């Protein structure tokens, strides 16, 4: 990815790989996150058919609703790309707009998740009810926590740029936030496909 | 104070910087390395005392020194301590001390993240050990420590079977330690891949650096798996979730799979740094380059990959079926191949060399002999039918001590004797070093070889007492005597260590006629390591600066002055040359960020509002860290 060195980041090329230290760190972190989510997803799949009491996934899932909120999250990746493009063009104002848009889309997704959790809860699903409750809430909960951290990072970037601390020299910061954000987004695509869409026959 | 932006460190002033505050705020990889090593040694004493308690209890049949419950807690803490609080941090300490020096860098890629790793490790270790006092009611003579073994098999570690807070301390403590380990792993990989001196291509890196790199990759990929397992256990124990609850349909094997999918790579996290140390020490004292450098590198990398495909050899007896057992049996036999390759390379290095049998070499020899026995016993229980007999016996206990103590720890001690002069400027006493080695070597064999026999005679592991007349008495008594012999050896080491720091013989920069870059700078190294970043032309760079080969291929010393004329050494000029080197400013933010972790853990156990407090403390630390005006981190 991104082999170009944006203005002010030329010191990145001083490294042996040509990749900025922080960017390499982010890639490694995301690689290890794959194992983290992978393990939770595996536990969900392993237990999917082993519930001894309901409610079962097919009783609760509202696929159209979750599709919409998934689409919202997917769109946030688009706005994230636009934010990065904006700061690389040197347009901080546009960057802020797109960052805020990304954060708002993230917050909408989280609200959708909160709504879904409440619905499921009202229908009798809880952490201790059955294996579905356990694996579903913990997996999607950890994902939601990642999105929340992402929102916090985005808003911190906006705040820093308002206070003049984030200038066009710091496009790397936005790029790193973007990597994280896209990753969390991709993880959701995997979760949505494996956990919601593909149901055992 | 922490935010003295862009501090320019003057070579002359930095060593006078001392006192508690400077250690609390240090971001210097050498100081952090020292902190890691010293903390690990302290935990080693704690774990060692636990081992002695175990051996006192088992010295004679029908032991009454410890009751069953305390015995379980003490062996759990012994194993957990030795693995997570001794071998791992001691290895991490060595990586910290050496990695930047060996690749010709001034520090690691993220000095403050490095400090964070250390503090998180320290807090995790203290939290775990606090369980002795706070996990149960100590005033009623009840130890509160965890009692589930270092592997903490769920469902046995669920509330029903292990009530009280012991396991809670274990799972949350390991979680904190895991965060520390991952932070270290990321840092070391970025440092190795990105910060090598000019000319230091990957295949010119010292072997220790290679092994540290493989270890770091194992860390960042294995720790998330145990983190998930620990989270699952946390949800089960604290929030009544069902991950391991068979009544809800959960699989009683889920934990075992996850634990060993982490656990087998973990054993290579424990041994690979020691492989690296031995591969550095042997060439220096054999006065020959490492035999088959690329083979040692690639077998290390191969081990790293293969360690992911053998985990179920810990589960032969759980009923996975003969196909799975055969597959894992074969993969386990195969992983012994690259391990064997290394052993032959070390022997090849010594072959025909003019070996000087100094203490570091003695520990390497102890390592090779004992680790080989350990590896071979491993191969015996890679065979499924044979493992059916051995599983859960003292034979397994003998195997893993043979590889962990006879292997990892002997290797690490070789490193302590070898690099002590570099970081203190003084030598450890050679005489006492030899005494230490022989006491430990003899004690080790007295302790663990009888366990092989006991295991084959059928003595199960994890029992707090055994009846007489099983023919086990003599061997158990010998093992206990051996354990005290080891303890005596450690005592000798401690005295030697403390005396030598104060009045050891001055070592000078290069006491062993070393081969790698760390020996080219003064001892102890200046804050900025290298006055000028070295330019590297070959493997064993420093050796080649000191020696050229004559027409018969025999190394002859370069005339004095010629090596120095390259100007790449810090040979006394550094006081002037160090002036304009920018080093990262000290910071207390990593300490604050790390302090959030145990507060969250305490909150989970005793009062949920504290979770928020911990999170805020952690966030304050992180924000302070990010906003601090220091470059390069
Ligand atoms: C030649 C390489 C090795 C082979 C073939 C091997 C094989 C095995 C096998 C099959 C077991 C399971 C025995 C059982 O529970 O029935 C085992 C256990 C164990 N091995 Fe190894 N091993 C090797 C190297 C190592 C190394 C290098 C270490 C650590 C530095 C290590 C540490 C352990 C530990 C700690 C256990 C016991 C875990 C427990 O049950 O608590 N092994 N090994
Ligand atoms: Cu294993």
mmCIF file of N, CA and C in Angstrom, chain B residues 123-237:
data_model
loop_
_atom_site.group_PDB
_atom_site.id
_atom_site.type_symbol
_atom_site.label_atom_id
_atom_site.label_comp_id
_atom_site.label_asym_id
_atom_site.label_seq_id
_atom_site.Cartn_x
_atom_site.Cartn_y
_atom_site.Cartn_z
ATOM 1 N N UNK B 123 3.692 -4.596 36.620
ATOM 2 C CA UNK B 123 2.405 -4.534 37.311
ATOM 3 C C UNK B 123 1.680 -5.868 37.215
ATOM 4 N N UNK B 124 1.748 -6.506 36.049
ATOM 5 C CA UNK B 124 1.102 -7.807 35.894
ATOM 6 C C UNK B 124 1.695 -8.822 36.863
ATOM 7 N N UNK B 125 3.018 -8.810 36.980
ATOM 8 C CA UNK B 125 3.681 -9.764 37.874
ATOM 9 C C UNK B 125 3.326 -9.522 39.328
ATOM 10 N N UNK B 126 3.287 -8.256 39.707
ATOM 11 C CA UNK B 126 2.949 -7.941 41.105
ATOM 12 C C UNK B 126 1.499 -8.317 41.381
ATOM 13 N N UNK B 127 0.638 -7.982 40.426
ATOM 14 C CA UNK B 127 -0.796 -8.303 40.578
ATOM 15 C C UNK B 127 -0.987 -9.804 40.787
ATOM 16 N N UNK B 128 -0.318 -10.588 39.944
ATOM 17 C CA UNK B 128 -0.435 -12.041 40.036
ATOM 18 C C UNK B 128 0.004 -12.532 41.411
ATOM 19 N N UNK B 129 1.121 -12.028 41.888
ATOM 20 C CA UNK B 129 1.640 -12.507 43.164
ATOM 21 C C UNK B 129 0.872 -11.968 44.361
ATOM 22 N N UNK B 130 0.192 -10.839 44.153
ATOM 23 C CA UNK B 130 -0.620 -10.308 45.243
ATOM 24 C C UNK B 130 -1.703 -11.301 45.643
ATOM 25 N N UNK B 131 -2.057 -12.188 44.707
ATOM 26 C CA UNK B 131 -3.126 -13.155 44.974
ATOM 27 C C UNK B 131 -2.842 -13.989 46.218
ATOM 28 N N UNK B 132 -1.590 -14.239 46.516
ATOM 29 C CA UNK B 132 -1.262 -15.006 47.719
ATOM 30 C C UNK B 132 -1.932 -14.383 48.942
ATOM 31 N N UNK B 133 -1.927 -13.063 48.972
ATOM 32 C CA UNK B 133 -2.406 -12.356 50.170
ATOM 33 C C UNK B 133 -3.849 -11.911 50.051
ATOM 34 N N UNK B 134 -4.242 -11.481 48.844
ATOM 35 C CA UNK B 134 -5.561 -10.871 48.728
ATOM 36 C C UNK B 134 -6.580 -11.781 48.049
ATOM 37 N N UNK B 135 -6.118 -12.880 47.448
ATOM 38 C CA UNK B 135 -7.052 -13.750 46.726
ATOM 39 C C UNK B 135 -7.873 -14.623 47.658
ATOM 40 N N UNK B 136 -7.415 -14.786 48.884
ATOM 41 C CA UNK B 136 -8.153 -15.574 49.861
ATOM 42 C C UNK B 136 -7.939 -14.948 51.223
ATOM 43 N N UNK B 137 -8.448 -15.580 52.252
ATOM 44 C CA UNK B 137 -8.300 -14.977 53.567
ATOM 45 C C UNK B 137 -7.011 -15.446 54.230
ATOM 46 N N UNK B 138 -5.973 -14.635 54.079
ATOM 47 C CA UNK B 138 -4.652 -15.027 54.564
ATOM 48 C C UNK B 138 -4.648 -15.156 56.084
ATOM 49 N N UNK B 139 -5.546 -14.405 56.748
ATOM 50 C CA UNK B 139 -5.551 -14.432 58.220
ATOM 51 C C UNK B 139 -6.071 -15.749 58.763
ATOM 52 N N UNK B 140 -6.795 -16.481 57.937
ATOM 53 C CA UNK B 140 -7.228 -17.799 58.371
ATOM 54 C C UNK B 140 -6.340 -18.874 57.788
ATOM 55 N N UNK B 141 -5.137 -18.474 57.431
ATOM 56 C CA UNK B 141 -4.170 -19.434 56.935
ATOM 57 C C UNK B 141 -4.492 -19.933 55.546
ATOM 58 N N UNK B 142 -5.308 -19.161 54.813
ATOM 59 C CA UNK B 142 -5.712 -19.599 53.494
ATOM 60 C C UNK B 142 -4.913 -18.833 52.434
ATOM 61 N N UNK B 143 -4.183 -19.567 51.600
ATOM 62 C CA UNK B 143 -3.481 -18.896 50.521
ATOM 63 C C UNK B 143 -4.482 -18.592 49.419
ATOM 64 N N UNK B 144 -4.374 -17.388 48.837
ATOM 65 C CA UNK B 144 -5.366 -17.029 47.819
ATOM 66 C C UNK B 144 -4.912 -17.254 46.396
ATOM 67 N N UNK B 145 -3.710 -17.812 46.223
ATOM 68 C CA UNK B 145 -3.155 -17.910 44.875
ATOM 69 C C UNK B 145 -3.981 -18.861 44.011
ATOM 70 N N UNK B 146 -3.853 -18.731 42.693
ATOM 71 C CA UNK B 146 -4.574 -19.626 41.783
ATOM 72 C C UNK B 146 -4.161 -21.080 41.985
ATOM 73 N N UNK B 147 -5.060 -21.990 41.608
ATOM 74 C CA UNK B 147 -4.776 -23.402 41.845
ATOM 75 C C UNK B 147 -5.046 -24.256 40.624
ATOM 76 N N UNK B 148 -5.015 -23.653 39.443
ATOM 77 C CA UNK B 148 -5.409 -24.416 38.253
ATOM 78 C C UNK B 148 -4.265 -24.891 37.381
ATOM 79 N N UNK B 149 -3.038 -24.807 37.863
ATOM 80 C CA UNK B 149 -1.914 -25.173 37.007
ATOM 81 C C UNK B 149 -1.581 -24.023 36.067
ATOM 82 N N UNK B 150 -0.357 -24.043 35.504
ATOM 83 C CA UNK B 150 0.019 -22.905 34.640
ATOM 84 C C UNK B 150 -0.816 -22.895 33.372
ATOM 85 N N UNK B 151 -1.442 -24.054 33.030
ATOM 86 C CA UNK B 151 -2.240 -24.191 31.816
ATOM 87 C C UNK B 151 -3.706 -23.899 32.085
ATOM 88 N N UNK B 152 -4.085 -23.796 33.364
ATOM 89 C CA UNK B 152 -5.427 -23.354 33.747
ATOM 90 C C UNK B 152 -6.594 -23.991 33.019
ATOM 91 N N UNK B 153 -6.581 -25.305 32.843
ATOM 92 C CA UNK B 153 -7.617 -25.964 32.062
ATOM 93 C C UNK B 153 -9.041 -25.607 32.499
ATOM 94 N N UNK B 154 -9.795 -24.959 31.603
ATOM 95 C CA UNK B 154 -11.239 -24.837 31.804
ATOM 96 C C UNK B 154 -11.853 -26.121 31.258
ATOM 97 N N UNK B 155 -12.949 -26.610 31.773
ATOM 98 C CA UNK B 155 -13.848 -26.064 32.805
ATOM 99 C C UNK B 155 -13.324 -26.155 34.250
ATOM 100 N N UNK B 156 -12.180 -26.808 34.486
ATOM 101 C CA UNK B 156 -11.752 -26.936 35.881
ATOM 102 C C UNK B 156 -11.522 -25.596 36.544
ATOM 103 N N UNK B 157 -11.253 -24.573 35.753
ATOM 104 C CA UNK B 157 -10.998 -23.264 36.340
ATOM 105 C C UNK B 157 -12.255 -22.409 36.420
ATOM 106 N N UNK B 158 -13.419 -22.992 36.155
ATOM 107 C CA UNK B 158 -14.654 -22.215 36.331
ATOM 108 C C UNK B 158 -14.964 -22.064 37.820
ATOM 109 N N UNK B 159 -15.885 -21.161 38.116
ATOM 110 C CA UNK B 159 -16.195 -20.869 39.522
ATOM 111 C C UNK B 159 -16.613 -22.106 40.309
ATOM 112 N N UNK B 160 -17.378 -22.999 39.643
ATOM 113 C CA UNK B 160 -17.871 -24.171 40.382
ATOM 114 C C UNK B 160 -16.725 -24.981 40.969
ATOM 115 N N UNK B 161 -15.667 -25.134 40.174
ATOM 116 C CA UNK B 161 -14.612 -26.057 40.590
ATOM 117 C C UNK B 161 -13.454 -25.335 41.257
ATOM 118 N N UNK B 162 -13.316 -24.064 40.985
ATOM 119 C CA UNK B 162 -12.236 -23.319 41.602
ATOM 120 C C UNK B 162 -12.774 -21.988 42.103
ATOM 121 N N UNK B 163 -13.527 -22.059 43.214
ATOM 122 C CA UNK B 163 -14.116 -20.823 43.743
ATOM 123 C C UNK B 163 -13.028 -19.923 44.318
ATOM 124 N N UNK B 164 -13.431 -18.742 44.707
ATOM 125 C CA UNK B 164 -12.448 -17.817 45.247
ATOM 126 C C UNK B 164 -11.852 -16.991 44.126
ATOM 127 N N UNK B 165 -10.926 -16.127 44.509
ATOM 128 C CA UNK B 165 -10.410 -15.176 43.531
ATOM 129 C C UNK B 165 -9.109 -15.602 42.884
ATOM 130 N N UNK B 166 -8.549 -16.736 43.314
ATOM 131 C CA UNK B 166 -7.230 -17.123 42.804
ATOM 132 C C UNK B 166 -7.146 -17.137 41.289
ATOM 133 N N UNK B 167 -8.073 -17.866 40.649
ATOM 134 C CA UNK B 167 -8.020 -17.964 39.187
ATOM 135 C C UNK B 167 -8.257 -16.600 38.552
ATOM 136 N N UNK B 168 -9.074 -15.784 39.217
ATOM 137 C CA UNK B 168 -9.313 -14.443 38.664
ATOM 138 C C UNK B 168 -8.011 -13.655 38.586
ATOM 139 N N UNK B 169 -7.220 -13.757 39.643
ATOM 140 C CA UNK B 169 -5.928 -13.078 39.607
ATOM 141 C C UNK B 169 -5.064 -13.645 38.484
ATOM 142 N N UNK B 170 -5.145 -14.946 38.321
ATOM 143 C CA UNK B 170 -4.331 -15.591 37.294
ATOM 144 C C UNK B 170 -4.712 -15.101 35.912
ATOM 145 N N UNK B 171 -6.043 -15.128 35.614
ATOM 146 C CA UNK B 171 -6.432 -14.793 34.236
ATOM 147 C C UNK B 171 -6.217 -13.310 33.947
ATOM 148 N N UNK B 172 -6.478 -12.459 34.924
ATOM 149 C CA UNK B 172 -6.293 -11.029 34.655
ATOM 150 C C UNK B 172 -4.806 -10.676 34.655
ATOM 151 N N UNK B 173 -4.051 -11.324 35.545
ATOM 152 C CA UNK B 173 -2.605 -11.075 35.568
ATOM 153 C C UNK B 173 -1.969 -11.484 34.248
ATOM 154 N N UNK B 174 -2.326 -12.663 33.742
ATOM 155 C CA UNK B 174 -1.755 -13.098 32.465
ATOM 156 C C UNK B 174 -2.192 -12.175 31.336
ATOM 157 N N UNK B 175 -3.399 -11.668 31.431
ATOM 158 C CA UNK B 175 -3.868 -10.744 30.386
ATOM 159 C C UNK B 175 -2.967 -9.506 30.329
ATOM 160 N N UNK B 176 -2.648 -8.970 31.500
ATOM 161 C CA UNK B 176 -1.773 -7.791 31.545
ATOM 162 C C UNK B 176 -0.384 -8.155 31.008
ATOM 163 N N UNK B 177 0.118 -9.309 31.432
ATOM 164 C CA UNK B 177 1.440 -9.721 30.960
ATOM 165 C C UNK B 177 1.440 -9.907 29.448
ATOM 166 N N UNK B 178 0.311 -10.401 28.915
ATOM 167 C CA UNK B 178 0.221 -10.604 27.470
ATOM 168 C C UNK B 178 0.301 -9.278 26.723
ATOM 169 N N UNK B 179 -0.343 -8.260 27.258
ATOM 170 C CA UNK B 179 -0.282 -6.939 26.619
ATOM 171 C C UNK B 179 1.171 -6.465 26.581
ATOM 172 N N UNK B 180 1.865 -6.668 27.704
ATOM 173 C CA UNK B 180 3.275 -6.264 27.769
ATOM 174 C C UNK B 180 4.083 -7.007 26.707
ATOM 175 N N UNK B 181 3.829 -8.301 26.592
ATOM 176 C CA UNK B 181 4.596 -9.107 25.647
ATOM 177 C C UNK B 181 4.352 -8.667 24.218
ATOM 178 N N UNK B 182 3.078 -8.410 23.887
ATOM 179 C CA UNK B 182 2.776 -8.008 22.515
ATOM 180 C C UNK B 182 3.419 -6.674 22.190
ATOM 181 N N UNK B 183 3.330 -5.727 23.120
ATOM 182 C CA UNK B 183 3.939 -4.417 22.868
ATOM 183 C C UNK B 183 5.423 -4.601 22.586
ATOM 184 N N UNK B 184 6.068 -5.472 23.373
ATOM 185 C CA UNK B 184 7.487 -5.731 23.136
ATOM 186 C C UNK B 184 7.710 -6.348 21.765
ATOM 187 N N UNK B 185 6.888 -7.316 21.410
ATOM 188 C CA UNK B 185 7.054 -7.999 20.125
ATOM 189 C C UNK B 185 6.965 -7.025 18.950
ATOM 190 N N UNK B 186 5.943 -6.167 18.962
ATOM 191 C CA UNK B 186 5.816 -5.183 17.871
ATOM 192 C C UNK B 186 7.071 -4.345 17.759
ATOM 193 N N UNK B 187 7.511 -3.869 18.901
ATOM 194 C CA UNK B 187 8.650 -2.964 18.936
ATOM 195 C C UNK B 187 9.904 -3.633 18.371
ATOM 196 N N UNK B 188 10.137 -4.864 18.777
ATOM 197 C CA UNK B 188 11.356 -5.535 18.337
ATOM 198 C C UNK B 188 11.324 -5.810 16.835
ATOM 199 N N UNK B 189 10.142 -6.157 16.317
ATOM 200 C CA UNK B 189 10.076 -6.441 14.877
ATOM 201 C C UNK B 189 10.359 -5.170 14.091
ATOM 202 N N UNK B 190 9.683 -4.066 14.471
ATOM 203 C CA UNK B 190 9.899 -2.828 13.727
ATOM 204 C C UNK B 190 11.365 -2.425 13.827
ATOM 205 N N UNK B 191 11.944 -2.549 15.020
ATOM 206 C CA UNK B 191 13.346 -2.165 15.190
ATOM 207 C C UNK B 191 14.234 -2.988 14.265
ATOM 208 N N UNK B 192 14.013 -4.288 14.250
ATOM 209 C CA UNK B 192 14.885 -5.151 13.451
ATOM 210 C C UNK B 192 14.703 -4.904 11.962
ATOM 211 N N UNK B 193 13.450 -4.751 11.540
ATOM 212 C CA UNK B 193 13.227 -4.601 10.108
ATOM 213 C C UNK B 193 13.616 -3.217 9.610
ATOM 214 N N UNK B 194 13.517 -2.217 10.468
ATOM 215 C CA UNK B 194 13.640 -0.844 9.974
ATOM 216 C C UNK B 194 14.897 -0.104 10.400
ATOM 217 N N UNK B 195 15.565 -0.539 11.433
ATOM 218 C CA UNK B 195 16.579 0.338 12.017
ATOM 219 C C UNK B 195 17.988 -0.226 11.980
ATOM 220 N N UNK B 196 18.248 -1.135 11.063
ATOM 221 C CA UNK B 196 19.595 -1.687 10.959
ATOM 222 C C UNK B 196 20.558 -0.660 10.375
ATOM 223 N N UNK B 197 21.803 -0.728 10.849
ATOM 224 C CA UNK B 197 22.825 0.192 10.351
ATOM 225 C C UNK B 197 23.055 -0.081 8.872
ATOM 226 N N UNK B 198 23.587 0.900 8.151
ATOM 227 C CA UNK B 198 23.847 0.692 6.735
ATOM 228 C C UNK B 198 24.720 -0.541 6.518
ATOM 229 N N UNK B 199 24.346 -1.375 5.579
ATOM 230 C CA UNK B 199 25.135 -2.563 5.280
ATOM 231 C C UNK B 199 24.724 -3.789 6.062
ATOM 232 N N UNK B 200 23.924 -3.595 7.123
ATOM 233 C CA UNK B 200 23.507 -4.741 7.942
ATOM 234 C C UNK B 200 22.303 -5.397 7.266
ATOM 235 N N UNK B 201 22.569 -6.179 6.223
ATOM 236 C CA UNK B 201 21.460 -6.861 5.558
ATOM 237 C C UNK B 201 20.946 -7.962 6.484
ATOM 238 N N UNK B 202 19.785 -8.504 6.138
ATOM 239 C CA UNK B 202 19.197 -9.497 7.039
ATOM 240 C C UNK B 202 20.156 -10.651 7.296
ATOM 241 N N UNK B 203 20.861 -11.080 6.257
ATOM 242 C CA UNK B 203 21.740 -12.237 6.448
ATOM 243 C C UNK B 203 23.123 -11.831 6.956
ATOM 244 N N UNK B 204 23.247 -10.601 7.431
ATOM 245 C CA UNK B 204 24.442 -10.248 8.188
ATOM 246 C C UNK B 204 24.108 -10.019 9.659
ATOM 247 N N UNK B 205 22.846 -10.198 9.997
ATOM 248 C CA UNK B 205 22.457 -9.933 11.381
ATOM 249 C C UNK B 205 23.013 -11.028 12.289
ATOM 250 N N UNK B 206 23.452 -10.645 13.481
ATOM 251 C CA UNK B 206 23.868 -11.668 14.431
ATOM 252 C C UNK B 206 22.721 -12.653 14.687
ATOM 253 N N UNK B 207 23.102 -13.875 15.014
ATOM 254 C CA UNK B 207 22.097 -14.916 15.186
ATOM 255 C C UNK B 207 21.095 -14.572 16.282
ATOM 256 N N UNK B 208 21.593 -13.916 17.335
ATOM 257 C CA UNK B 208 20.682 -13.557 18.422
ATOM 258 C C UNK B 208 19.560 -12.664 17.901
ATOM 259 N N UNK B 209 19.919 -11.753 16.993
ATOM 260 C CA UNK B 209 18.909 -10.850 16.441
ATOM 261 C C UNK B 209 17.880 -11.651 15.642
ATOM 262 N N UNK B 210 18.358 -12.619 14.889
ATOM 263 C CA UNK B 210 17.439 -13.461 14.133
ATOM 264 C C UNK B 210 16.461 -14.185 15.059
ATOM 265 N N UNK B 211 17.019 -14.769 16.103
ATOM 266 C CA UNK B 211 16.142 -15.525 16.998
ATOM 267 C C UNK B 211 15.168 -14.585 17.704
ATOM 268 N N UNK B 212 15.632 -13.378 18.027
ATOM 269 C CA UNK B 212 14.737 -12.403 18.646
ATOM 270 C C UNK B 212 13.614 -12.038 17.678
ATOM 271 N N UNK B 213 13.950 -11.963 16.399
ATOM 272 C CA UNK B 213 12.930 -11.605 15.402
ATOM 273 C C UNK B 213 11.865 -12.702 15.317
ATOM 274 N N UNK B 214 12.328 -13.957 15.229
ATOM 275 C CA UNK B 214 11.347 -15.050 15.152
ATOM 276 C C UNK B 214 10.505 -15.078 16.424
ATOM 277 N N UNK B 215 11.171 -14.940 17.568
ATOM 278 C CA UNK B 215 10.455 -14.924 18.845
ATOM 279 C C UNK B 215 9.390 -13.832 18.842
ATOM 280 N N UNK B 216 9.755 -12.653 18.344
ATOM 281 C CA UNK B 216 8.805 -11.535 18.378
ATOM 282 C C UNK B 216 7.586 -11.829 17.517
ATOM 283 N N UNK B 217 7.813 -12.456 16.362
ATOM 284 C CA UNK B 217 6.659 -12.826 15.538
ATOM 285 C C UNK B 217 5.771 -13.829 16.272
ATOM 286 N N UNK B 218 6.421 -14.797 16.933
ATOM 287 C CA UNK B 218 5.603 -15.749 17.693
ATOM 288 C C UNK B 218 4.812 -15.012 18.768
ATOM 289 N N UNK B 219 5.449 -14.021 19.397
ATOM 290 C CA UNK B 219 4.753 -13.276 20.452
ATOM 291 C C UNK B 219 3.509 -12.589 19.914
ATOM 292 N N UNK B 220 3.649 -11.883 18.788
ATOM 293 C CA UNK B 220 2.501 -11.083 18.360
ATOM 294 C C UNK B 220 1.393 -11.954 17.779
ATOM 295 N N UNK B 221 1.718 -13.183 17.383
ATOM 296 C CA UNK B 221 0.652 -14.041 16.873
ATOM 297 C C UNK B 221 0.117 -15.018 17.914
ATOM 298 N N UNK B 222 0.916 -15.383 18.899
ATOM 299 C CA UNK B 222 0.439 -16.350 19.895
ATOM 300 C C UNK B 222 -0.322 -15.652 21.022
ATOM 301 N N UNK B 223 0.142 -14.468 21.422
ATOM 302 C CA UNK B 223 -0.495 -13.837 22.574
ATOM 303 C C UNK B 223 -1.967 -13.492 22.338
ATOM 304 N N UNK B 224 -2.375 -13.054 21.119
ATOM 305 C CA UNK B 224 -3.807 -12.774 20.946
ATOM 306 C C UNK B 224 -4.675 -14.001 21.205
ATOM 307 N N UNK B 225 -4.142 -15.188 20.914
ATOM 308 C CA UNK B 225 -4.962 -16.392 21.096
ATOM 309 C C UNK B 225 -5.194 -16.645 22.581
ATOM 310 N N UNK B 226 -4.134 -16.543 23.368
ATOM 311 C CA UNK B 226 -4.340 -16.752 24.806
ATOM 312 C C UNK B 226 -5.157 -15.590 25.375
ATOM 313 N N UNK B 227 -5.014 -14.413 24.772
ATOM 314 C CA UNK B 227 -5.825 -13.287 25.251
ATOM 315 C C UNK B 227 -7.302 -13.607 25.092
ATOM 316 N N UNK B 228 -7.675 -14.174 23.945
ATOM 317 C CA UNK B 228 -9.080 -14.517 23.725
ATOM 318 C C UNK B 228 -9.515 -15.576 24.733
ATOM 319 N N UNK B 229 -8.692 -16.618 24.905
ATOM 320 C CA UNK B 229 -9.065 -17.665 25.857
ATOM 321 C C UNK B 229 -9.241 -17.072 27.254
ATOM 322 N N UNK B 230 -8.360 -16.171 27.626
ATOM 323 C CA UNK B 230 -8.464 -15.563 28.954
ATOM 324 C C UNK B 230 -9.689 -14.665 29.056
ATOM 325 N N UNK B 231 -10.007 -13.958 27.969
ATOM 326 C CA UNK B 231 -11.235 -13.152 27.980
ATOM 327 C C UNK B 231 -12.446 -14.056 28.161
ATOM 328 N N UNK B 232 -12.436 -15.170 27.435
ATOM 329 C CA UNK B 232 -13.579 -16.084 27.546
ATOM 330 C C UNK B 232 -13.726 -16.572 28.983
ATOM 331 N N UNK B 233 -12.597 -16.912 29.580
ATOM 332 C CA UNK B 233 -12.643 -17.374 30.968
ATOM 333 C C UNK B 233 -13.144 -16.243 31.871
ATOM 334 N N UNK B 234 -12.677 -15.024 31.570
ATOM 335 C CA UNK B 234 -13.111 -13.875 32.366
ATOM 336 C C UNK B 234 -14.626 -13.703 32.264
ATOM 337 N N UNK B 235 -15.151 -13.793 31.036
ATOM 338 C CA UNK B 235 -16.605 -13.645 30.893
ATOM 339 C C UNK B 235 -17.330 -14.758 31.631
ATOM 340 N N UNK B 236 -16.807 -15.967 31.564
ATOM 341 C CA UNK B 236 -17.458 -17.076 32.265
ATOM 342 C C UNK B 236 -17.438 -16.866 33.770
ATOM 343 N N UNK B 237 -16.297 -16.462 34.288
ATOM 344 C CA UNK B 237 -16.167 -16.388 35.744
ATOM 345 C C UNK B 237 -16.839 -15.157 36.330
#
